[in-house]
Short mmCIF file of C-alpha atoms in Angstrom, two decimals:
data_model
loop_
_atom_site.label_atom_id
_atom_site.label_comp_id
_atom_site.label_asym_id
_atom_site.label_seq_id
_atom_site.Cartn_x
_atom_site.Cartn_y
_atom_site.Cartn_z
CA MET A 14 108.26 103.07 57.27
CA LYS A 15 111.62 104.83 57.14
CA ARG A 16 114.72 103.06 58.45
CA ASP A 17 115.19 105.73 61.17
CA GLU A 18 111.62 105.16 62.37
CA GLN A 19 112.19 101.40 62.40
CA ALA A 20 115.38 101.85 64.38
CA LEU A 21 113.64 104.10 66.93
CA ARG A 22 110.77 101.64 67.32
CA ALA A 23 113.26 98.80 67.81
CA LEU A 24 115.21 100.88 70.36
CA GLN A 25 112.02 101.62 72.28
CA ALA A 26 111.05 97.93 72.16
CA ALA A 27 114.48 96.97 73.52
CA LEU A 28 114.07 99.54 76.28
CA ALA A 29 110.62 98.15 77.14
CA ALA A 30 112.08 94.63 77.24
CA GLU A 31 114.85 95.79 79.56
CA HIS A 32 112.28 97.40 81.87
CA ALA A 33 110.44 94.07 81.98
CA ALA A 34 113.68 92.13 82.55
CA VAL A 35 114.63 94.35 85.48
CA TYR A 36 111.21 93.74 87.01
CA GLY A 37 111.43 90.01 86.32
CA TYR A 38 114.86 89.70 87.90
CA GLY A 39 113.41 91.31 91.01
CA VAL A 40 111.11 88.29 91.20
CA VAL A 41 113.93 85.88 90.36
CA GLY A 42 116.10 87.38 93.10
CA GLY A 43 113.40 86.82 95.67
CA ARG A 44 113.02 83.12 94.84
CA ILE A 45 116.42 81.96 93.61
CA ALA A 46 118.54 79.57 95.67
CA GLU A 47 121.51 81.02 97.55
CA GLY A 48 124.00 79.34 95.20
CA ARG A 49 122.74 81.29 92.18
CA ARG A 50 121.94 84.58 93.86
CA ALA A 51 125.16 86.27 92.65
CA GLU A 52 124.36 85.20 89.08
CA ALA A 53 120.86 86.68 89.36
CA ARG A 54 122.28 89.91 90.80
CA ALA A 55 124.81 90.17 87.95
CA ALA A 56 122.03 89.69 85.37
CA TYR A 57 119.84 92.26 87.15
CA ASP A 58 122.72 94.77 87.11
CA ALA A 59 123.44 94.06 83.43
CA HIS A 60 119.81 94.68 82.48
CA ARG A 61 119.68 97.87 84.53
CA ALA A 62 122.81 99.13 82.77
CA ARG A 63 121.40 98.26 79.32
CA ARG A 64 118.07 99.89 80.24
CA ASP A 65 119.80 103.09 81.32
CA ALA A 66 122.00 103.18 78.20
CA LEU A 67 118.99 102.66 75.93
CA ALA A 68 117.06 105.43 77.69
CA ARG A 69 120.00 107.80 77.14
CA GLU A 70 120.22 106.77 73.50
CA VAL A 71 116.51 107.38 72.90
CA ARG A 72 116.74 110.77 74.61
CA GLY A 73 119.77 111.55 72.44
CA LEU A 74 117.55 111.03 69.41
CA GLY A 75 115.18 113.70 70.74
CA THR A 76 112.46 111.27 71.80
CA GLU A 77 110.99 110.48 75.19
CA PRO A 78 112.00 106.96 76.29
CA VAL A 79 109.20 104.47 76.88
CA ALA A 80 108.45 104.30 80.59
CA ALA A 81 108.44 101.17 82.70
CA SER A 82 105.06 99.77 83.61
CA ALA A 83 103.96 99.84 87.22
CA ALA A 84 103.65 96.04 87.19
CA TYR A 85 104.14 93.14 84.82
CA ALA A 86 102.25 89.85 84.54
CA LEU A 87 104.63 86.92 84.85
CA PRO A 88 104.38 84.20 82.18
CA PHE A 89 103.88 81.61 84.97
CA ALA A 90 103.80 81.42 88.76
CA VAL A 91 107.21 81.54 90.44
CA PRO A 92 106.79 79.86 93.83
CA ASP A 93 110.29 78.40 94.23
CA ALA A 94 113.92 78.35 93.08
CA PRO A 95 113.46 75.97 90.10
CA THR A 96 110.75 78.16 88.60
CA ALA A 97 112.87 81.26 89.30
CA VAL A 98 115.60 79.68 87.17
CA ARG A 99 113.03 78.96 84.46
CA LEU A 100 111.83 82.58 84.61
CA ALA A 101 115.39 83.87 84.29
CA ALA A 102 115.90 81.79 81.14
CA GLU A 103 112.58 83.01 79.75
CA LEU A 104 113.51 86.64 80.44
CA GLU A 105 116.78 86.22 78.58
CA ASP A 106 115.05 84.53 75.63
CA ARG A 107 112.58 87.40 75.36
CA VAL A 108 115.30 90.04 75.61
CA ALA A 109 117.34 88.20 72.97
CA GLY A 110 114.35 88.27 70.64
CA VAL A 111 113.95 92.01 70.96
CA TYR A 112 117.65 92.59 70.40
CA SER A 113 117.43 90.41 67.32
CA ASP A 114 114.85 92.87 66.01
CA LEU A 115 117.16 95.77 66.88
CA VAL A 116 120.02 94.13 64.97
CA ARG A 117 117.77 93.87 61.91
CA ALA A 118 116.60 97.49 62.20
CA THR A 119 119.94 99.22 62.70
CA THR A 120 123.41 99.63 61.23
CA GLY A 121 126.91 100.52 62.37
CA ALA A 122 127.75 100.89 66.04
CA ARG A 123 124.12 100.57 67.12
CA ARG A 124 123.86 97.22 65.33
CA ARG A 125 127.13 96.05 66.88
CA ASP A 126 125.89 97.01 70.36
CA ALA A 127 122.57 95.23 69.75
CA ALA A 128 124.40 92.11 68.57
CA GLY A 129 126.49 92.22 71.74
CA ALA A 130 123.36 92.51 73.88
CA LEU A 131 121.79 89.60 71.97
CA ARG A 132 124.90 87.50 72.57
CA GLU A 133 124.96 88.36 76.30
CA ALA A 134 121.29 87.45 76.71
CA ALA A 135 121.79 84.18 74.82
CA VAL A 136 124.76 83.26 77.02
CA ARG A 137 122.81 84.05 80.20
CA ALA A 138 119.88 81.96 78.91
CA VAL A 139 122.22 79.01 78.32
CA ARG A 140 123.61 79.35 81.83
CA TRP A 141 120.15 79.44 83.36
CA ARG A 142 118.72 76.68 81.19
CA GLY A 143 121.78 74.47 81.06
CA GLY A 144 121.47 74.17 77.27
CA SER A 145 121.17 76.31 74.20
CA VAL A 146 118.89 76.87 71.24
CA ALA A 147 120.11 76.82 67.65
CA PHE A 148 119.17 80.43 66.83
CA PRO A 149 118.96 82.59 69.98
CA GLY A 150 116.73 85.60 69.53
CA LEU A 151 114.71 84.12 66.70
CA ALA A 152 111.32 83.14 68.07
CA GLU A 153 110.43 81.06 65.04
CA ARG A 154 113.55 78.93 65.61
CA ALA A 155 113.37 78.70 69.41
CA GLY A 156 109.68 77.87 69.60
CA THR A 157 108.86 81.00 71.64
CA ASP A 158 107.03 84.15 70.71
CA THR A 159 108.91 87.24 71.87
CA GLY A 160 107.02 89.59 69.59
CA GLU A 161 108.62 92.43 67.68
CA ALA A 162 107.32 95.08 70.04
CA GLY A 163 108.80 93.61 73.21
CA PRO A 164 106.68 92.72 76.21
CA SER A 165 103.12 91.92 75.23
CA VAL A 166 99.97 92.74 77.10
CA SER A 167 98.30 89.91 78.94
CA PRO A 168 94.56 89.63 79.56
CA PRO A 169 93.29 91.94 82.30
CA VAL A 170 94.26 90.96 85.82
CA SER A 171 92.08 92.45 88.54
CA GLY A 172 90.57 94.83 86.03
CA THR A 173 93.83 96.17 84.57
CA ALA A 174 96.02 94.97 81.73
CA ARG A 175 99.70 94.53 82.55
CA PRO A 176 102.55 93.96 80.11
CA THR A 177 104.02 90.52 80.51
CA VAL A 178 107.59 90.00 81.58
#
């Protein structure tokens, strides 16, 4: 696969991850305790801004940006504030993983921007979790599986498959 094709696939995967993060932060915002609501709102806004910038970048390359899914399957139930915090950390870990792939697939300014997005996601994950991982964005180091293509598809729920957040 050509480097340009790899870069476009990684951009689209980052866009898909940002779509999922925006959705996920909608859930977080509905369950988070009052004291962390501003932090959740700031993360939501940051992911919306990244999503919009990635969509413009993909369009600028003459390609149609990947669309958001109508719904996403959460990795676990989020009935209360503590699990909302856990979901926020998980969202940031997954986004960091996808940006790690984008760093590997690109060069120049695009790589620098992806590294910045990876750093921001890692910092937000630390804030949510209260601790860090040795290699943010690297699933094999963190013990998570973000997948190179971004959000994965979960088993069918009510007869339809939904990408996971």
